[in-house]
mmCIF file of C-alpha atoms in Angstrom:
data_model
loop_
_atom_site.group_PDB
_atom_site.id
_atom_site.type_symbol
_atom_site.label_atom_id
_atom_site.label_comp_id
_atom_site.label_asym_id
_atom_site.label_seq_id
_atom_site.Cartn_x
_atom_site.Cartn_y
_atom_site.Cartn_z
ATOM 1 C CA MET A 206 -111.980 112.094 -50.822
ATOM 2 C CA ILE A 207 -109.643 118.211 -53.335
ATOM 3 C CA ALA A 208 -107.650 120.648 -55.196
ATOM 4 C CA VAL A 209 -106.290 117.261 -54.716
ATOM 5 C CA VAL A 210 -107.314 113.834 -53.832
ATOM 6 C CA SER A 211 -106.792 110.789 -51.742
ATOM 7 C CA ALA A 212 -107.460 107.261 -52.369
ATOM 8 C CA LEU A 213 -110.865 108.327 -51.313
ATOM 9 C CA GLY A 214 -110.686 111.254 -53.459
ATOM 10 C CA MET A 215 -111.069 114.472 -51.470
ATOM 11 C CA THR A 216 -109.838 118.009 -52.029
ATOM 12 C CA ALA A 217 -106.967 119.258 -50.050
ATOM 13 C CA VAL A 218 -105.594 122.368 -48.502
ATOM 14 C CA LEU A 219 -102.212 122.826 -46.897
ATOM 15 C CA GLY A 220 -102.367 123.542 -43.229
ATOM 16 C CA GLY A 221 -100.621 123.010 -39.949
ATOM 17 C CA CYS A 222 -101.635 122.953 -36.374
ATOM 18 C CA GLY A 223 -100.397 122.531 -32.914
ATOM 19 C CA SER A 224 -101.860 122.934 -29.492
ATOM 20 C CA THR A 225 -100.105 124.803 -26.748
ATOM 21 C CA GLY A 226 -98.968 123.887 -23.268
ATOM 22 C CA SER A 227 -96.285 121.716 -21.733
ATOM 23 C CA SER A 228 -96.526 117.939 -21.533
ATOM 24 C CA ASP A 229 -94.505 114.851 -20.757
ATOM 25 C CA VAL A 230 -94.992 113.362 -24.228
ATOM 26 C CA THR A 231 -95.662 115.065 -27.540
ATOM 27 C CA LEU A 232 -97.170 112.977 -30.317
ATOM 28 C CA ARG A 233 -96.730 114.187 -33.868
ATOM 29 C CA LEU A 234 -99.462 113.335 -36.353
ATOM 30 C CA VAL A 235 -99.295 114.085 -40.078
ATOM 31 C CA ALA A 236 -102.757 113.947 -41.653
ATOM 32 C CA ALA A 237 -104.321 114.387 -45.074
ATOM 33 C CA ASP A 238 -106.854 117.120 -45.791
ATOM 34 C CA TYR A 239 -110.354 116.113 -46.861
ATOM 35 C CA GLY A 240 -111.784 119.620 -47.080
ATOM 36 C CA ASP A 241 -112.699 121.378 -50.304
ATOM 37 C CA SER A 242 -111.649 124.811 -49.018
ATOM 38 C CA ALA A 243 -109.568 126.391 -46.279
ATOM 39 C CA ALA A 244 -112.727 126.880 -44.214
ATOM 40 C CA GLY A 245 -113.564 123.178 -44.467
ATOM 41 C CA SER A 246 -110.044 121.890 -43.901
ATOM 42 C CA SER A 247 -109.536 118.745 -41.827
ATOM 43 C CA GLN A 248 -107.544 120.998 -39.544
ATOM 44 C CA LYS A 249 -110.852 121.997 -37.993
ATOM 45 C CA TYR A 250 -111.707 118.375 -37.154
ATOM 46 C CA TRP A 251 -108.307 117.595 -35.672
ATOM 47 C CA ASP A 252 -108.118 120.835 -33.677
ATOM 48 C CA LYS A 253 -111.397 120.057 -31.956
ATOM 49 C CA LEU A 254 -110.550 116.394 -31.388
ATOM 50 C CA VAL A 255 -107.092 117.135 -29.974
ATOM 51 C CA GLU A 256 -108.479 119.797 -27.662
ATOM 52 C CA GLN A 257 -110.978 117.293 -26.239
ATOM 53 C CA TYR A 258 -108.275 114.673 -25.797
ATOM 54 C CA GLU A 259 -105.738 116.972 -24.155
ATOM 55 C CA ASP A 260 -108.366 118.231 -21.702
ATOM 56 C CA THR A 261 -108.420 114.785 -20.098
ATOM 57 C CA HIS A 262 -104.785 113.863 -20.809
ATOM 58 C CA PRO A 263 -102.668 116.777 -19.521
ATOM 59 C CA ASP A 264 -99.473 114.712 -19.793
ATOM 60 C CA VAL A 265 -99.841 114.264 -23.569
ATOM 61 C CA LYS A 266 -99.670 116.890 -26.269
ATOM 62 C CA VAL A 267 -100.688 116.117 -29.857
ATOM 63 C CA ASP A 268 -99.264 118.226 -32.671
ATOM 64 C CA VAL A 269 -101.119 117.761 -35.958
ATOM 65 C CA SER A 270 -99.857 118.907 -39.356
ATOM 66 C CA VAL A 271 -102.382 118.716 -42.171
ATOM 67 C CA TYR A 272 -101.244 118.584 -45.801
ATOM 68 C CA SER A 273 -102.952 118.377 -49.153
ATOM 69 C CA TRP A 274 -103.305 114.970 -50.762
ATOM 70 C CA ASN A 275 -100.835 116.211 -53.367
ATOM 71 C CA ASP A 276 -98.178 116.545 -50.680
ATOM 72 C CA VAL A 277 -98.955 114.386 -47.669
ATOM 73 C CA ASP A 278 -97.518 111.055 -48.849
ATOM 74 C CA SER A 279 -94.265 112.640 -50.019
ATOM 75 C CA LYS A 280 -94.051 114.714 -46.842
ATOM 76 C CA VAL A 281 -94.241 111.591 -44.671
ATOM 77 C CA LYS A 282 -91.668 109.836 -46.863
ATOM 78 C CA GLU A 283 -89.275 112.769 -46.505
ATOM 79 C CA MET A 284 -89.641 112.673 -42.724
ATOM 80 C CA VAL A 285 -89.098 108.923 -42.568
ATOM 81 C CA ASP A 286 -86.102 109.037 -44.909
ATOM 82 C CA ALA A 287 -84.569 111.783 -42.757
ATOM 83 C CA GLY A 288 -84.920 109.679 -39.626
ATOM 84 C CA LYS A 289 -87.635 111.972 -38.269
ATOM 85 C CA ALA A 290 -90.743 109.842 -38.690
ATOM 86 C CA PRO A 291 -93.939 111.182 -37.126
ATOM 87 C CA ASP A 292 -95.578 109.114 -34.426
ATOM 88 C CA LEU A 293 -98.701 108.804 -36.535
ATOM 89 C CA ALA A 294 -99.496 109.292 -40.215
ATOM 90 C CA GLN A 295 -102.919 109.308 -41.833
ATOM 91 C CA ILE A 296 -102.222 108.825 -45.546
ATOM 92 C CA GLY A 297 -103.056 106.640 -48.534
ATOM 93 C CA ALA A 298 -100.773 103.595 -48.198
ATOM 94 C CA TYR A 299 -98.982 101.759 -45.430
ATOM 95 C CA ALA A 300 -97.582 98.467 -46.758
ATOM 96 C CA ASP A 301 -94.131 99.695 -47.797
ATOM 97 C CA TYR A 302 -93.471 101.052 -44.295
ATOM 98 C CA ALA A 303 -94.795 97.840 -42.742
ATOM 99 C CA ALA A 304 -92.488 95.747 -44.933
ATOM 100 C CA GLU A 305 -89.522 97.817 -43.749
ATOM 101 C CA GLY A 306 -90.411 97.049 -40.123
ATOM 102 C CA LYS A 307 -91.138 100.679 -39.308
ATOM 103 C CA LEU A 308 -94.727 100.333 -38.064
ATOM 104 C CA TYR A 309 -96.366 99.087 -34.906
ATOM 105 C CA GLU A 310 -98.821 96.243 -35.301
ATOM 106 C CA ALA A 311 -102.391 97.370 -34.664
ATOM 107 C CA SER A 312 -102.632 94.881 -31.812
ATOM 108 C CA ASP A 313 -99.700 96.623 -30.079
ATOM 109 C CA LEU A 314 -101.731 99.815 -29.886
ATOM 110 C CA LEU A 315 -105.473 99.338 -29.872
ATOM 111 C CA SER A 316 -107.751 97.900 -27.235
ATOM 112 C CA ILE A 317 -109.389 94.618 -28.184
ATOM 113 C CA PRO A 318 -112.888 96.177 -28.510
ATOM 114 C CA VAL A 319 -111.581 98.946 -30.788
ATOM 115 C CA GLN A 320 -109.627 96.591 -33.027
ATOM 116 C CA ALA A 321 -112.575 94.183 -33.236
ATOM 117 C CA ASP A 322 -114.909 97.024 -34.267
ATOM 118 C CA PHE A 323 -113.313 97.639 -37.669
ATOM 119 C CA LEU A 324 -115.291 96.345 -40.636
ATOM 120 C CA SER A 325 -113.716 93.009 -41.449
ATOM 121 C CA ARG A 326 -113.110 93.758 -45.127
ATOM 122 C CA LEU A 327 -111.195 96.912 -44.213
ATOM 123 C CA ALA A 328 -109.277 95.287 -41.370
ATOM 124 C CA GLU A 329 -108.165 92.504 -43.738
ATOM 125 C CA ALA A 330 -107.066 95.084 -46.309
ATOM 126 C CA GLY A 331 -104.842 96.566 -43.598
ATOM 127 C CA GLN A 332 -102.823 93.362 -43.261
ATOM 128 C CA VAL A 333 -99.413 92.367 -44.566
ATOM 129 C CA ASN A 334 -98.717 88.641 -44.203
ATOM 130 C CA HIS A 335 -101.855 88.317 -42.065
ATOM 131 C CA VAL A 336 -100.706 90.954 -39.559
ATOM 132 C CA GLN A 337 -102.605 94.255 -39.375
ATOM 133 C CA TYR A 338 -100.467 97.371 -39.653
ATOM 134 C CA GLY A 339 -102.813 99.629 -41.605
ATOM 135 C CA ILE A 340 -105.646 100.999 -39.474
ATOM 136 C CA PRO A 341 -108.635 102.076 -41.620
ATOM 137 C CA PHE A 342 -109.456 105.739 -41.161
ATOM 138 C CA ALA A 343 -112.028 106.656 -43.809
ATOM 139 C CA ALA A 344 -113.790 104.789 -46.588
ATOM 140 C CA SER A 345 -115.955 105.321 -49.633
ATOM 141 C CA THR A 346 -117.471 103.425 -52.509
ATOM 142 C CA ARG A 347 -118.311 104.691 -55.994
ATOM 143 C CA VAL A 348 -121.518 104.941 -57.986
ATOM 144 C CA LEU A 349 -122.434 106.572 -61.285
ATOM 145 C CA PHE A 350 -123.837 110.071 -60.726
ATOM 146 C CA TYR A 351 -126.033 111.591 -63.428
ATOM 147 C CA ASN A 352 -127.557 115.044 -63.849
ATOM 148 C CA LYS A 353 -131.337 114.577 -63.759
ATOM 149 C CA THR A 354 -132.048 117.887 -65.470
ATOM 150 C CA LEU A 355 -129.728 117.197 -68.397
ATOM 151 C CA PHE A 356 -131.085 113.651 -68.737
ATOM 152 C CA ALA A 357 -134.671 114.913 -68.833
ATOM 153 C CA GLU A 358 -133.792 117.499 -71.476
ATOM 154 C CA ALA A 359 -132.150 114.779 -73.583
ATOM 155 C CA GLY A 360 -135.057 112.363 -73.036
ATOM 156 C CA ILE A 361 -132.854 109.570 -71.713
ATOM 157 C CA THR A 362 -132.734 107.250 -68.694
ATOM 158 C CA PRO A 363 -129.761 106.153 -66.548
ATOM 159 C CA PRO A 364 -127.651 103.455 -68.229
ATOM 160 C CA THR A 365 -127.376 99.843 -67.128
ATOM 161 C CA THR A 366 -124.914 98.698 -69.824
ATOM 162 C CA TRP A 367 -121.951 100.206 -71.642
ATOM 163 C CA ASP A 368 -123.918 100.529 -74.892
ATOM 164 C CA GLN A 369 -126.602 102.482 -73.058
ATOM 165 C CA LEU A 370 -123.975 104.676 -71.413
ATOM 166 C CA ALA A 371 -122.489 105.489 -74.817
ATOM 167 C CA ALA A 372 -125.943 106.182 -76.260
ATOM 168 C CA ASP A 373 -126.783 108.453 -73.336
ATOM 169 C CA ALA A 374 -123.489 110.279 -73.785
ATOM 170 C CA ARG A 375 -124.236 110.802 -77.477
ATOM 171 C CA ALA A 376 -127.696 112.191 -76.670
ATOM 172 C CA LEU A 377 -126.186 114.531 -74.077
ATOM 173 C CA LYS A 378 -123.581 115.750 -76.548
ATOM 174 C CA ASP A 379 -126.309 116.429 -79.107
ATOM 175 C CA GLN A 380 -127.978 118.616 -76.460
ATOM 176 C CA GLY A 381 -124.770 120.626 -76.100
ATOM 177 C CA VAL A 382 -123.620 119.159 -72.771
ATOM 178 C CA GLU A 383 -119.942 120.028 -72.284
ATOM 179 C CA TYR A 384 -118.927 116.745 -70.624
ATOM 180 C CA PRO A 385 -121.392 113.974 -71.557
ATOM 181 C CA TYR A 386 -119.310 111.504 -69.534
ATOM 182 C CA ALA A 387 -116.418 112.936 -67.522
ATOM 183 C CA LEU A 388 -113.464 110.515 -67.619
ATOM 184 C CA PRO A 389 -110.819 111.757 -65.143
ATOM 185 C CA LEU A 390 -107.613 109.885 -65.915
ATOM 186 C CA GLY A 391 -105.350 112.727 -64.843
ATOM 187 C CA SER A 392 -102.553 112.352 -62.321
ATOM 188 C CA GLU A 393 -104.675 113.212 -59.298
ATOM 189 C CA GLU A 394 -106.673 109.999 -58.937
ATOM 190 C CA ALA A 395 -106.527 108.045 -62.187
ATOM 191 C CA GLN A 396 -106.062 104.785 -60.296
ATOM 192 C CA ALA A 397 -109.649 105.070 -59.012
ATOM 193 C CA GLU A 398 -111.372 105.740 -62.334
ATOM 194 C CA THR A 399 -109.249 103.028 -63.923
ATOM 195 C CA MET A 400 -110.167 100.439 -61.303
ATOM 196 C CA GLN A 401 -113.878 101.231 -61.566
ATOM 197 C CA TRP A 402 -113.786 100.634 -65.312
ATOM 198 C CA LEU A 403 -111.702 97.454 -64.995
ATOM 199 C CA LEU A 404 -114.241 96.071 -62.522
ATOM 200 C CA SER A 405 -117.125 97.013 -64.791
ATOM 201 C CA GLY A 406 -115.335 95.142 -67.581
ATOM 202 C CA GLY A 407 -115.230 91.986 -65.458
ATOM 203 C CA ASP A 408 -111.634 92.001 -64.211
ATOM 204 C CA GLY A 409 -109.523 94.305 -62.012
ATOM 205 C CA TYR A 410 -105.972 94.968 -60.910
ATOM 206 C CA THR A 411 -105.324 91.499 -59.479
ATOM 207 C CA ASP A 412 -106.681 87.977 -59.621
ATOM 208 C CA THR A 413 -108.123 86.030 -56.700
ATOM 209 C CA ILE A 414 -104.673 85.156 -55.325
ATOM 210 C CA GLY A 415 -103.334 88.704 -55.571
ATOM 211 C CA THR A 416 -101.280 88.471 -58.770
ATOM 212 C CA TYR A 417 -101.379 91.586 -60.947
ATOM 213 C CA THR A 418 -103.496 91.115 -64.100
ATOM 214 C CA ILE A 419 -103.421 94.689 -65.355
ATOM 215 C CA ASP A 420 -102.888 93.780 -69.018
ATOM 216 C CA SER A 421 -105.398 90.910 -69.108
ATOM 217 C CA ALA A 422 -107.454 90.486 -72.264
ATOM 218 C CA GLN A 423 -110.551 91.762 -70.456
ATOM 219 C CA ASN A 424 -108.787 94.877 -69.224
ATOM 220 C CA VAL A 425 -107.385 95.656 -72.679
ATOM 221 C CA GLN A 426 -110.882 95.229 -74.144
ATOM 222 C CA THR A 427 -112.221 97.637 -71.520
ATOM 223 C CA PHE A 428 -109.783 100.374 -72.493
ATOM 224 C CA ASP A 429 -110.246 99.662 -76.187
ATOM 225 C CA TRP A 430 -113.950 100.345 -75.669
ATOM 226 C CA LEU A 431 -113.297 103.518 -73.684
ATOM 227 C CA LYS A 432 -110.976 104.827 -76.369
ATOM 228 C CA ASP A 433 -113.072 103.838 -79.394
ATOM 229 C CA ASP A 434 -116.624 104.328 -78.105
ATOM 230 C CA LEU A 435 -116.283 107.302 -75.775
ATOM 231 C CA VAL A 436 -113.065 109.282 -76.162
ATOM 232 C CA THR A 437 -112.558 109.136 -79.940
ATOM 233 C CA LYS A 438 -116.237 109.985 -80.480
ATOM 234 C CA GLY A 439 -115.872 113.147 -78.428
ATOM 235 C CA LEU A 440 -118.138 112.031 -75.611
ATOM 236 C CA THR A 441 -115.774 112.795 -72.713
ATOM 237 C CA GLY A 442 -115.586 116.574 -72.984
ATOM 238 C CA PRO A 443 -113.102 119.216 -74.091
ATOM 239 C CA VAL A 444 -110.255 118.211 -71.755
ATOM 240 C CA ALA A 445 -108.271 115.102 -72.670
ATOM 241 C CA PRO A 446 -108.950 112.382 -70.053
ATOM 242 C CA GLY A 447 -105.242 112.187 -69.251
ATOM 243 C CA LYS A 448 -105.329 115.884 -68.320
ATOM 244 C CA LEU A 449 -108.628 115.812 -66.417
ATOM 245 C CA ASN A 450 -108.353 115.441 -62.646
ATOM 246 C CA ARG A 451 -111.136 114.104 -60.472
ATOM 247 C CA ALA A 452 -111.506 117.340 -58.545
ATOM 248 C CA ASP A 453 -112.074 119.249 -61.782
ATOM 249 C CA ALA A 454 -114.568 116.638 -62.993
ATOM 250 C CA PHE A 455 -116.465 116.886 -59.707
ATOM 251 C CA ALA A 456 -116.457 120.680 -59.846
ATOM 252 C CA ALA A 457 -117.806 120.588 -63.403
ATOM 253 C CA PHE A 458 -120.561 118.184 -62.336
ATOM 254 C CA ALA A 459 -121.452 120.452 -59.419
ATOM 255 C CA ASN A 460 -121.684 123.343 -61.904
ATOM 256 C CA GLY A 461 -124.127 121.462 -64.142
ATOM 257 C CA ARG A 462 -121.661 120.909 -66.987
ATOM 258 C CA VAL A 463 -121.365 117.100 -66.724
ATOM 259 C CA GLY A 464 -123.958 114.502 -67.657
ATOM 260 C CA MET A 465 -122.364 111.504 -65.936
ATOM 261 C CA VAL A 466 -119.367 110.862 -63.685
ATOM 262 C CA ASN A 467 -118.234 108.196 -61.246
ATOM 263 C CA GLY A 468 -118.380 109.665 -57.769
ATOM 264 C CA HIS A 469 -118.155 109.025 -54.051
ATOM 265 C CA PRO A 470 -120.414 110.330 -51.252
ATOM 266 C CA ALA A 471 -118.776 113.750 -50.971
ATOM 267 C CA LEU A 472 -120.014 114.638 -54.467
ATOM 268 C CA MET A 473 -123.591 114.593 -53.175
ATOM 269 C CA ARG A 474 -122.959 117.573 -50.922
ATOM 270 C CA GLN A 475 -120.915 119.388 -53.545
ATOM 271 C CA ALA A 476 -123.661 119.060 -56.169
ATOM 272 C CA ALA A 477 -126.555 119.765 -53.805
ATOM 273 C CA LYS A 478 -124.836 122.923 -52.573
ATOM 274 C CA ASN A 479 -125.121 124.316 -56.118
ATOM 275 C CA GLY A 480 -128.687 123.129 -56.619
ATOM 276 C CA VAL A 481 -127.810 120.397 -59.108
ATOM 277 C CA LYS A 482 -130.474 117.693 -59.230
ATOM 278 C CA PHE A 483 -128.709 114.361 -59.481
ATOM 279 C CA GLY A 484 -129.387 110.652 -59.346
ATOM 280 C CA MET A 485 -127.126 107.709 -58.536
ATOM 281 C CA VAL A 486 -127.054 104.215 -60.033
ATOM 282 C CA PRO A 487 -124.587 101.318 -59.875
ATOM 283 C CA MET A 488 -121.758 101.528 -62.369
ATOM 284 C CA PRO A 489 -122.892 99.716 -65.545
ATOM 285 C CA GLY A 490 -121.028 96.658 -66.736
ATOM 286 C CA ARG A 491 -120.430 95.578 -70.313
ATOM 287 C CA THR A 492 -123.813 93.844 -70.489
ATOM 288 C CA GLY A 493 -125.221 94.483 -67.029
ATOM 289 C CA GLU A 494 -124.139 95.394 -63.511
ATOM 290 C CA ALA A 495 -120.399 95.659 -62.861
ATOM 291 C CA LYS A 496 -118.463 92.788 -61.310
ATOM 292 C CA ALA A 497 -118.208 94.733 -58.051
ATOM 293 C CA ALA A 498 -118.324 98.235 -56.705
ATOM 294 C CA MET A 499 -114.997 99.885 -56.028
ATOM 295 C CA GLY A 500 -114.172 100.601 -52.424
ATOM 296 C CA VAL A 501 -111.454 102.925 -51.170
ATOM 297 C CA ALA A 502 -109.923 103.252 -47.732
ATOM 298 C CA ASP A 503 -107.373 105.670 -46.356
ATOM 299 C CA TRP A 504 -105.096 104.575 -43.547
ATOM 300 C CA MET A 505 -103.754 105.501 -40.148
ATOM 301 C CA MET A 506 -100.385 104.044 -39.158
ATOM 302 C CA ALA A 507 -98.034 104.393 -36.213
ATOM 303 C CA PHE A 508 -94.245 104.533 -36.544
ATOM 304 C CA LYS A 509 -92.022 102.835 -33.998
ATOM 305 C CA GLU A 510 -89.133 105.269 -34.327
ATOM 306 C CA ASN A 511 -90.014 107.462 -31.338
ATOM 307 C CA GLY A 512 -91.544 104.825 -29.087
ATOM 308 C CA HIS A 513 -94.649 106.207 -27.343
ATOM 309 C CA ALA A 514 -96.682 103.071 -28.064
ATOM 310 C CA LYS A 515 -98.791 103.494 -24.935
ATOM 311 C CA GLN A 516 -99.660 107.123 -25.656
ATOM 312 C CA ILE A 517 -100.266 106.433 -29.353
ATOM 313 C CA GLY A 518 -102.608 103.575 -28.533
ATOM 314 C CA ASP A 519 -104.529 105.596 -25.981
ATOM 315 C CA PHE A 520 -104.982 108.469 -28.437
ATOM 316 C CA LEU A 521 -106.104 106.113 -31.211
ATOM 317 C CA ASN A 522 -108.640 104.448 -28.936
ATOM 318 C CA PHE A 523 -110.088 107.937 -28.459
ATOM 319 C CA VAL A 524 -109.950 108.761 -32.195
ATOM 320 C CA TYR A 525 -111.941 105.620 -33.019
ATOM 321 C CA ASP A 526 -114.683 106.197 -30.472
ATOM 322 C CA GLU A 527 -118.031 105.866 -32.267
ATOM 323 C CA LYS A 528 -118.993 109.526 -31.879
ATOM 324 C CA ASN A 529 -115.658 110.709 -33.278
ATOM 325 C CA VAL A 530 -115.811 108.349 -36.259
ATOM 326 C CA LEU A 531 -119.336 109.532 -37.045
ATOM 327 C CA ALA A 532 -118.355 113.187 -36.647
ATOM 328 C CA PHE A 533 -115.587 112.815 -39.245
ATOM 329 C CA SER A 534 -117.835 110.868 -41.627
ATOM 330 C CA HIS A 535 -120.578 113.483 -41.418
ATOM 331 C CA GLU A 536 -118.179 116.390 -41.801
ATOM 332 C CA TYR A 537 -116.618 115.076 -45.013
ATOM 333 C CA GLY A 538 -119.331 112.878 -46.519
ATOM 334 C CA LEU A 539 -117.390 109.645 -46.065
ATOM 335 C CA LEU A 540 -118.251 106.198 -44.771
ATOM 336 C CA PRO A 541 -117.332 105.089 -41.255
ATOM 337 C CA VAL A 542 -114.772 102.311 -40.924
ATOM 338 C CA THR A 543 -116.142 100.734 -37.740
ATOM 339 C CA GLY A 544 -119.108 98.436 -37.283
ATOM 340 C CA SER A 545 -120.620 100.487 -34.463
ATOM 341 C CA ALA A 546 -120.536 103.742 -36.417
ATOM 342 C CA SER A 547 -121.753 102.006 -39.595
ATOM 343 C CA ASP A 548 -124.710 100.525 -37.725
ATOM 344 C CA ALA A 549 -125.563 103.920 -36.285
ATOM 345 C CA MET A 550 -125.398 105.538 -39.715
ATOM 346 C CA SER A 551 -127.505 102.809 -41.346
ATOM 347 C CA GLN A 552 -130.240 103.332 -38.757
ATOM 348 C CA ASP A 553 -130.278 107.132 -38.999
ATOM 349 C CA SER A 554 -132.823 108.476 -41.480
ATOM 350 C CA GLN A 555 -130.771 111.671 -41.770
ATOM 351 C CA ASP A 556 -128.056 109.561 -43.428
ATOM 352 C CA LYS A 557 -130.380 107.846 -45.886
ATOM 353 C CA ASP A 558 -128.485 109.231 -48.890
ATOM 354 C CA LEU A 559 -125.399 107.349 -47.691
ATOM 355 C CA HIS A 560 -127.141 104.020 -47.233
ATOM 356 C CA ALA A 561 -126.542 102.926 -50.846
ATOM 357 C CA PHE A 562 -122.811 103.494 -50.368
ATOM 358 C CA LEU A 563 -122.830 101.727 -47.003
ATOM 359 C CA ASP A 564 -124.546 98.689 -48.505
ATOM 360 C CA GLN A 565 -121.754 98.378 -51.082
ATOM 361 C CA LEU A 566 -118.871 98.656 -48.640
ATOM 362 C CA THR A 567 -119.052 95.130 -47.225
ATOM 363 C CA THR A 568 -118.612 93.579 -50.694
ATOM 364 C CA ALA A 569 -116.653 96.290 -52.506
ATOM 365 C CA GLU A 570 -113.283 95.497 -54.033
ATOM 366 C CA LEU A 571 -110.436 97.633 -52.691
ATOM 367 C CA TYR A 572 -107.065 98.587 -54.076
ATOM 368 C CA PRO A 573 -104.417 95.922 -53.385
ATOM 369 C CA VAL A 574 -103.001 98.089 -50.603
ATOM 370 C CA GLY A 575 -101.562 95.122 -48.725
ATOM 371 C CA LYS A 576 -98.999 94.665 -51.524
ATOM 372 C CA THR A 577 -95.846 96.639 -50.864
ATOM 373 C CA SER A 578 -95.597 97.209 -54.611
ATOM 374 C CA TRP A 579 -98.927 99.022 -54.790
ATOM 375 C CA ALA A 580 -97.521 102.494 -54.141
ATOM 376 C CA VAL A 581 -95.214 102.145 -57.162
ATOM 377 C CA VAL A 582 -97.961 100.663 -59.341
ATOM 378 C CA SER A 583 -100.496 103.311 -58.347
ATOM 379 C CA ALA A 584 -98.032 106.083 -59.150
ATOM 380 C CA ASP A 585 -97.349 104.540 -62.568
ATOM 381 C CA ILE A 586 -101.070 104.303 -63.324
ATOM 382 C CA LYS A 587 -101.563 107.956 -62.411
ATOM 383 C CA LYS A 588 -98.688 108.960 -64.653
ATOM 384 C CA THR A 589 -99.411 106.883 -67.754
ATOM 385 C CA ILE A 590 -102.957 105.504 -68.011
ATOM 386 C CA GLY A 591 -104.264 108.582 -69.815
ATOM 387 C CA GLN A 592 -102.018 107.655 -72.749
ATOM 388 C CA ALA A 593 -104.107 104.534 -73.334
ATOM 389 C CA VAL A 594 -107.057 106.572 -74.615
ATOM 390 C CA ALA A 595 -105.093 109.409 -76.228
ATOM 391 C CA PRO A 596 -105.039 109.823 -80.038
ATOM 392 C CA GLY A 597 -102.637 107.236 -81.404
ATOM 393 C CA GLY A 598 -102.452 105.528 -78.023
ATOM 394 C CA SER A 599 -102.568 101.756 -77.640
ATOM 395 C CA PRO A 600 -104.410 100.348 -74.604
ATOM 396 C CA ALA A 601 -102.568 97.047 -74.993
ATOM 397 C CA ASP A 602 -99.172 98.748 -75.007
ATOM 398 C CA VAL A 603 -99.916 101.081 -72.083
ATOM 399 C CA LEU A 604 -101.460 98.381 -69.903
ATOM 400 C CA GLY A 605 -98.569 96.088 -70.844
ATOM 401 C CA ARG A 606 -96.022 98.642 -69.652
ATOM 402 C CA ILE A 607 -97.903 99.163 -66.389
ATOM 403 C CA GLN A 608 -98.056 95.383 -65.932
ATOM 404 C CA ALA A 609 -94.280 95.162 -66.449
ATOM 405 C CA THR A 610 -93.779 97.844 -63.784
ATOM 406 C CA ALA A 611 -96.103 95.962 -61.440
ATOM 407 C CA THR A 612 -94.381 92.613 -61.998
ATOM 408 C CA THR A 613 -90.938 94.116 -61.382
ATOM 409 C CA ALA A 614 -92.112 95.987 -58.282
ATOM 410 C CA ASP A 615 -93.792 92.858 -56.941
ATOM 411 C CA SER A 616 -90.668 90.776 -57.480
ATOM 412 C CA SER A 617 -88.476 93.367 -55.780
ATOM 413 C CA ALA A 618 -90.846 93.555 -52.830
ATOM 414 C CA SER A 619 -90.824 89.802 -52.299
ATOM 415 C CA SER A 620 -87.093 89.253 -52.813
#
């Protein structure tokens, strides 16, 4: 959502904020940065929102600290481990804190209308053992972006199958395109690119009952194809996929150096700002459309350590007001997480470029964030998946090792 990136995949800038004045209660919020520069930092959004809230709630002060996606998760963990948990954290995963009994249930905080307004698929993804702890904050889905100018020069059309994608990439390379298909499997957000390809190959991270299937035959075949038909043939650009981060791939696309890349809504603004003419199509599957689009959500959570449930809930009810949800979505090119804001966006012609992403969100497949093991598994994917397509690498071996990590982490979480 991006010198660094979230689950959603944005750039991040380190910042900090705090409003002034005395109050009876001070809420501390640690939030991730979705901006792509200091000027566009999420600090700007939170400063304005907090000012509006404090104007009508003089007995409550809200201190917000904004950190890059590279740092925010570890920063919150450090605070929690030190016994100094923030009241609120807006980060990429919640389930491990919920399993440790550190979080308020959403129903302890939110009004019934606010809690009922969340899109059902996202609300369900925020549950552990059928209880909602993770409160959706921002969402996105992914499509395949392509550079219309480069495609026209190569005389090709957007792909609908893997074979066509490989053929398009070859034609782009023959035209001298630096990154025919950008494959970011670097440590920043490799879990997203990996999941999109696993879904397009007909499988995913888990089966229908939530058991990890990372080294399934279908998933191994998917990475065999990536390695043999794209990477080894030099169709993914000069940077090894395991060293290429999503932010760098997006920046290269926005500079006209990439033919194709999987992207989320924020890439539209980034590319348009530089005058790049682009198109968007569903991610191709092996022989047709992918099994499902990939959806990503980032999460708000409230820690019980300091109490303040009443004040936290009141502030969150304000945060999730329709106009505030829409303001954040418009500012950072993301999808709203509530039904009311989604309906408003779908009916607004000014948001027509986002409608394709909105349509996918209700059926998109999300990370298995409700599993307390997911944080460990995601970190392992980021660290090692690039090895699967490296020279001499074995997709079966790499996916097998990640599966072993996932199985062990899952067993430890449930024991």
